Coordinates of C-alpha atoms in Angstrom, one line a residue:
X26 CA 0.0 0.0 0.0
X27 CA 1.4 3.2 -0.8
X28 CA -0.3 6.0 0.6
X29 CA -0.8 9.6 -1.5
X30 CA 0.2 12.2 1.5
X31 CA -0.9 15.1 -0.9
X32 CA -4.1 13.9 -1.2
X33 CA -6.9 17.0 -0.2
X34 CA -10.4 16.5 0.3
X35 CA -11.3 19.8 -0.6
X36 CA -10.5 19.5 -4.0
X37 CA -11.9 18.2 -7.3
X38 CA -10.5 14.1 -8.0
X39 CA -7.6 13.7 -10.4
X40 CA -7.5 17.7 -11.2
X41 CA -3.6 18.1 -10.7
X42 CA -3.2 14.8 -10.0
X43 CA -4.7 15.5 -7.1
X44 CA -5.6 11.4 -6.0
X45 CA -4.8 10.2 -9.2
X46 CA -4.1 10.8 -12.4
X47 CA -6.0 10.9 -16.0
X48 CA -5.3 7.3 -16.3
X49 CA -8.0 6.4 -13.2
X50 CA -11.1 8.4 -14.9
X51 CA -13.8 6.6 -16.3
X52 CA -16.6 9.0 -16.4
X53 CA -16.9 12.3 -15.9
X54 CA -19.5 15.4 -16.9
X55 CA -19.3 19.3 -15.9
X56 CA -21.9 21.7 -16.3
X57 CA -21.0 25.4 -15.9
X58 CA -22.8 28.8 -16.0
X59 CA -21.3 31.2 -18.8
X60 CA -17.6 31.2 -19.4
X61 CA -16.3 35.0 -20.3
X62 CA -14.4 35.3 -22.9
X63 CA -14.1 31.4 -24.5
X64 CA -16.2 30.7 -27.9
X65 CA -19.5 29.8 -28.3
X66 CA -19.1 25.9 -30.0
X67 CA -18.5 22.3 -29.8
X68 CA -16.3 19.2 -30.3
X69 CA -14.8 16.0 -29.3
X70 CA -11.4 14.4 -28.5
X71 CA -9.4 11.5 -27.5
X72 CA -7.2 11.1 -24.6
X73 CA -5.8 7.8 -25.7
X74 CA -2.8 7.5 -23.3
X75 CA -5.3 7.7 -20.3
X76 CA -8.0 5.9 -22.2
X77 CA -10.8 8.0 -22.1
X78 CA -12.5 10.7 -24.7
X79 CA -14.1 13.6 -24.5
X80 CA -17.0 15.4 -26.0
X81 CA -17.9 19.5 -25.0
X82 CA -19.8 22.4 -25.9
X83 CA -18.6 25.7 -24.7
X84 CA -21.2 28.5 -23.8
X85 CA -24.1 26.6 -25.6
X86 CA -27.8 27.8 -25.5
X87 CA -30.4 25.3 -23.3
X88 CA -32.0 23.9 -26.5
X89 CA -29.1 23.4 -28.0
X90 CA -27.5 20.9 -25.6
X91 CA -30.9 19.7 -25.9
X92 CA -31.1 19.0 -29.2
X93 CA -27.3 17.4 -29.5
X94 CA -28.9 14.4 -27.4
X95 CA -31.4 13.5 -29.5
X96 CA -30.8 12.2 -32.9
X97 CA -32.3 13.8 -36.4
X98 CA -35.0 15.8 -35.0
X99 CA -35.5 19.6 -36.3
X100 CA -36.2 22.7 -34.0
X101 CA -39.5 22.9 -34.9
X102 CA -40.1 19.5 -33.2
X103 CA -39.5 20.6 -30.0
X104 CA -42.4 21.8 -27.6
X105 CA -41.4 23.5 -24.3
X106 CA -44.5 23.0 -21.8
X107 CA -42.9 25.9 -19.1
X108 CA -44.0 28.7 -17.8
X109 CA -41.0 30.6 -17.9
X110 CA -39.1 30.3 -21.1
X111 CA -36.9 33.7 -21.1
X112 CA -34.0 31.2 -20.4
X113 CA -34.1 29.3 -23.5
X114 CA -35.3 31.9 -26.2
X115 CA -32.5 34.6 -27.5
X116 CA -35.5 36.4 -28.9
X117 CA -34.2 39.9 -29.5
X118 CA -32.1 40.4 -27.2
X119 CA -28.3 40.4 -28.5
X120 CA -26.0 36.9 -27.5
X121 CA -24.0 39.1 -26.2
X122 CA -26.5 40.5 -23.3
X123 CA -28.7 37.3 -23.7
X124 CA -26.0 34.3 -23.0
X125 CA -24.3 35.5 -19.9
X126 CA -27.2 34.7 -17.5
X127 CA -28.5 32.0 -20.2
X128 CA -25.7 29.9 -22.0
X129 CA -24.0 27.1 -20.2
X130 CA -20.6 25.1 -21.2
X131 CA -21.2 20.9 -20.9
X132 CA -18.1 18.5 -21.1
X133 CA -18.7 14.6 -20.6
X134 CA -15.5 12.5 -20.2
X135 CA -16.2 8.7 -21.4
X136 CA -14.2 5.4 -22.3
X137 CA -13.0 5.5 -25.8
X138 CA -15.1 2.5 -26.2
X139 CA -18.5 4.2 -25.5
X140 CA -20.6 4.8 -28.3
X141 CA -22.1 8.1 -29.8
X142 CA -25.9 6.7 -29.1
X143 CA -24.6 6.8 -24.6
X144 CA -23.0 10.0 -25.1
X145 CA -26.2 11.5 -25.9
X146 CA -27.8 9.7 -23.6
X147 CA -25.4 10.6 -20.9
X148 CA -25.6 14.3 -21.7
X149 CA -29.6 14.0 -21.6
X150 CA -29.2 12.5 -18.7
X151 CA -27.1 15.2 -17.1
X152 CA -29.0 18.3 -18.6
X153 CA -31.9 16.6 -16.7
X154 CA -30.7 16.0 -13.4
X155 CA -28.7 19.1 -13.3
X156 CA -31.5 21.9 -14.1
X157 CA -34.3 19.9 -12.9
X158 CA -36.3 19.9 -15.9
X159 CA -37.8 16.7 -18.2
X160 CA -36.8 16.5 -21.4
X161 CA -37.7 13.3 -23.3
X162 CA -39.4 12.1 -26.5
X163 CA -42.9 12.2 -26.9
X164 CA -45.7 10.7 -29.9
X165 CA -47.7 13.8 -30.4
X166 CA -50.8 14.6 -32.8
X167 CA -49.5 17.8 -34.2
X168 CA -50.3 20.3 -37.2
X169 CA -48.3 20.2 -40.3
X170 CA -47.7 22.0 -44.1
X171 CA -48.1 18.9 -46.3
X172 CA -46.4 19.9 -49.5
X173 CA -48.4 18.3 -52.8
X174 CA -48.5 18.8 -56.2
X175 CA -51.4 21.6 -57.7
X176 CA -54.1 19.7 -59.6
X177 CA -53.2 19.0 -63.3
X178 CA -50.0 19.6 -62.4
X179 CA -47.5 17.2 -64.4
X180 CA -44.2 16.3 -62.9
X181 CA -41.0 18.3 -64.5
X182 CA -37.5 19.0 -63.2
X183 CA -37.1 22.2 -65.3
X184 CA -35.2 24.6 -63.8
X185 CA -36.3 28.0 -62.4
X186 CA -32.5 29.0 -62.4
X187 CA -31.5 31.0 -65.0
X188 CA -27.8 29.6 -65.8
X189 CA -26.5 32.5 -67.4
X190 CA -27.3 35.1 -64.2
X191 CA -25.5 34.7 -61.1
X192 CA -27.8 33.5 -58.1
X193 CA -28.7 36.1 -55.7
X194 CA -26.9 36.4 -52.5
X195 CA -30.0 36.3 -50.4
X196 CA -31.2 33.2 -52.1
X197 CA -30.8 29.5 -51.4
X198 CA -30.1 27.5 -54.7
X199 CA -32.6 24.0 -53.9
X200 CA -32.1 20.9 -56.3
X201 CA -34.3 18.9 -54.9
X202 CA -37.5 18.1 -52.2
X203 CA -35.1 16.8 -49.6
X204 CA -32.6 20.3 -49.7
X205 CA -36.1 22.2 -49.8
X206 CA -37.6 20.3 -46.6
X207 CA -34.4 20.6 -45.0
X208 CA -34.1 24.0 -45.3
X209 CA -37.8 24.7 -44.2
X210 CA -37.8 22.3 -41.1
X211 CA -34.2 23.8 -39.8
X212 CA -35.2 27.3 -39.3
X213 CA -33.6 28.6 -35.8
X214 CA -36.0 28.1 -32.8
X215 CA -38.8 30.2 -32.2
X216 CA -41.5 30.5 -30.1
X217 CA -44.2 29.3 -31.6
X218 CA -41.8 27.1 -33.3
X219 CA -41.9 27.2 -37.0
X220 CA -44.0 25.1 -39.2
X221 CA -43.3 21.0 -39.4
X222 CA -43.2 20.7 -43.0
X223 CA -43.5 17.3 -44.5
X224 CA -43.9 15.8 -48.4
X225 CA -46.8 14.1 -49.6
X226 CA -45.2 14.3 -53.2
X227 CA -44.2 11.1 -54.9
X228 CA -42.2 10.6 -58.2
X229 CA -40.5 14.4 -58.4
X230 CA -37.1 14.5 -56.9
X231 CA -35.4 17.4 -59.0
X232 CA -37.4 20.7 -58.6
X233 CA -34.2 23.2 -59.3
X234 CA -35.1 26.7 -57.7
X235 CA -33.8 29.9 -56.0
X236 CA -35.8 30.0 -52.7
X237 CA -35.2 33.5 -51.0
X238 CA -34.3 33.9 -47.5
X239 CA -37.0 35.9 -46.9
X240 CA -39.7 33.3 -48.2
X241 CA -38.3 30.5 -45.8
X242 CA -40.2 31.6 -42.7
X243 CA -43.4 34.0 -45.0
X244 CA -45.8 30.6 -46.1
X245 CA -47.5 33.3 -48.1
X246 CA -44.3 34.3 -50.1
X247 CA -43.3 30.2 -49.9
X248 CA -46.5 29.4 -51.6
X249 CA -45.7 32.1 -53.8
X250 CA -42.8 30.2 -55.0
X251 CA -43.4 26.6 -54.7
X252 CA -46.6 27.3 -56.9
X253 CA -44.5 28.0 -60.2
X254 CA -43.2 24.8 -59.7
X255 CA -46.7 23.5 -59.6
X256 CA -46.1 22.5 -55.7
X257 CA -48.9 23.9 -52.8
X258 CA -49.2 23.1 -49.2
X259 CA -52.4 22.0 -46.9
X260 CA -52.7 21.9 -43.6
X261 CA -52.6 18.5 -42.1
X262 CA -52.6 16.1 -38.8
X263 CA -49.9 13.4 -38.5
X264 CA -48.4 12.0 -35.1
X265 CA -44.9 12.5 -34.9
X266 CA -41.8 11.9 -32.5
X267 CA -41.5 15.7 -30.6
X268 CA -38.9 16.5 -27.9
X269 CA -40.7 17.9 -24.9
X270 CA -39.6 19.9 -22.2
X271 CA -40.8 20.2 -18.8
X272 CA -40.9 20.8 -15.6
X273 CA -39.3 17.9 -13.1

């Protein structure tokens, strides 16, 4: 038995080798308020010498740690059943007055062997426990913009881009139904979210247009659009996977 004479119960584990070293840790997560004058971001690296790897996100907003532990699901999926929800909506407030009281920095610490699918459910885990809140996946009956074709319409992939003219800098060049539902499901979160948009065309994969910036979150300038591609939208009911939050 060799006794560490240095060790201090007052302090962290393993930070300065205080008990240990790196090569002891086998899971570890930190949640902090706002860190001053560090990036807003996030990433991932491995400690292989002490066996262990590490994912972060540095002065993050609540719903997006959220959404990084859930797989595929877009901002407009996610329904926040709170009271207060000042602390989880920029609105127009500037980051840079908004995210000191609001934004939070995460960092998990896992064996390299862990997959992706427990890291997220670590952090959800953690974002759970730690602000006392319920966030989880829920089947919901919820309204969405069905996009269809107009009647008569017959299926075409010309293009509405004129070759010869440079695009517009405040357009968004969309080859296809998948780019344009992409687009119009990842607008940034809002409250009332934005509109769950989802295709009830079948056989037309090409559509080839310059969607403005400005007609992504206007349906009326949207159906506007879509319509000289002979494409519409209808309101309509479908039960879906949403991400709620709640209270604990």
């Amino acid at each position: 038995k060799k006794d560490v004479m240095d060790f201090d119960r007052n302090r962290p584990l393993l930070q300065d080798g205080n008990g240990g070293t790196e090569e002891n840790l086998l899971y570890r997560s930190l949640l902090t308020r706002y860190l001053p004058g560090l990036f807003s971001g996030g990433g991932a690296s491995i400690h292989r010498k002490a066996g262990y790897k590490m994912v972060y996100y540095i002065n993050a907003s609540l719903l997006t740690l959220y959404r990084e532990s859930v797989d595929s699901l877009s901002p407009n999926r996610f329904i926040l059943d709170l009271k207060d929800k000042s602390r989880f909506f920029q609105g127009e407030e500037s980051w840079s007055n908004w995210a000191p009281t609001n934004a939070y920095s995460y960092e998990l610490s896992l064996p390299i062997s862990a997959t992706l699918s427990e890291a997220k459910m670590l952090l959800l885990q953690d974002l759970n426990r730690y602000l006392h809140l319920n966030g989880h996946l829920e089947q919901r009956i919820v309204s969405c913009l069905a996009l269809q074709y107009n009647a008569n319409y017959q299926p075409s992939s010309i293009s509405l881009i004129d070759n010869k003219q440079a695009i517009p800098t405040d357009t968004l060049p969309v080859n296809d139904l998948a780019s344009l539902l992409f687009i119009l499901n990842n607008q940034p979160f809002s409250d009332p979210p934005a509109p769950i948009f989802v295709n009830e065309i079948h056989g037309l994969k090409n559509i080839h247009l310059a969607l403005p910036a400005s007609a992504i979150s206007d349906t009326a300038a949207l159906r506007n659009i879509l319509q000289i591609k002979g494409i519409t939208f209808h309101v309509a009911i479908r039960r879906m996977n949403m991400f709620v939050i709640s209270e604990n």
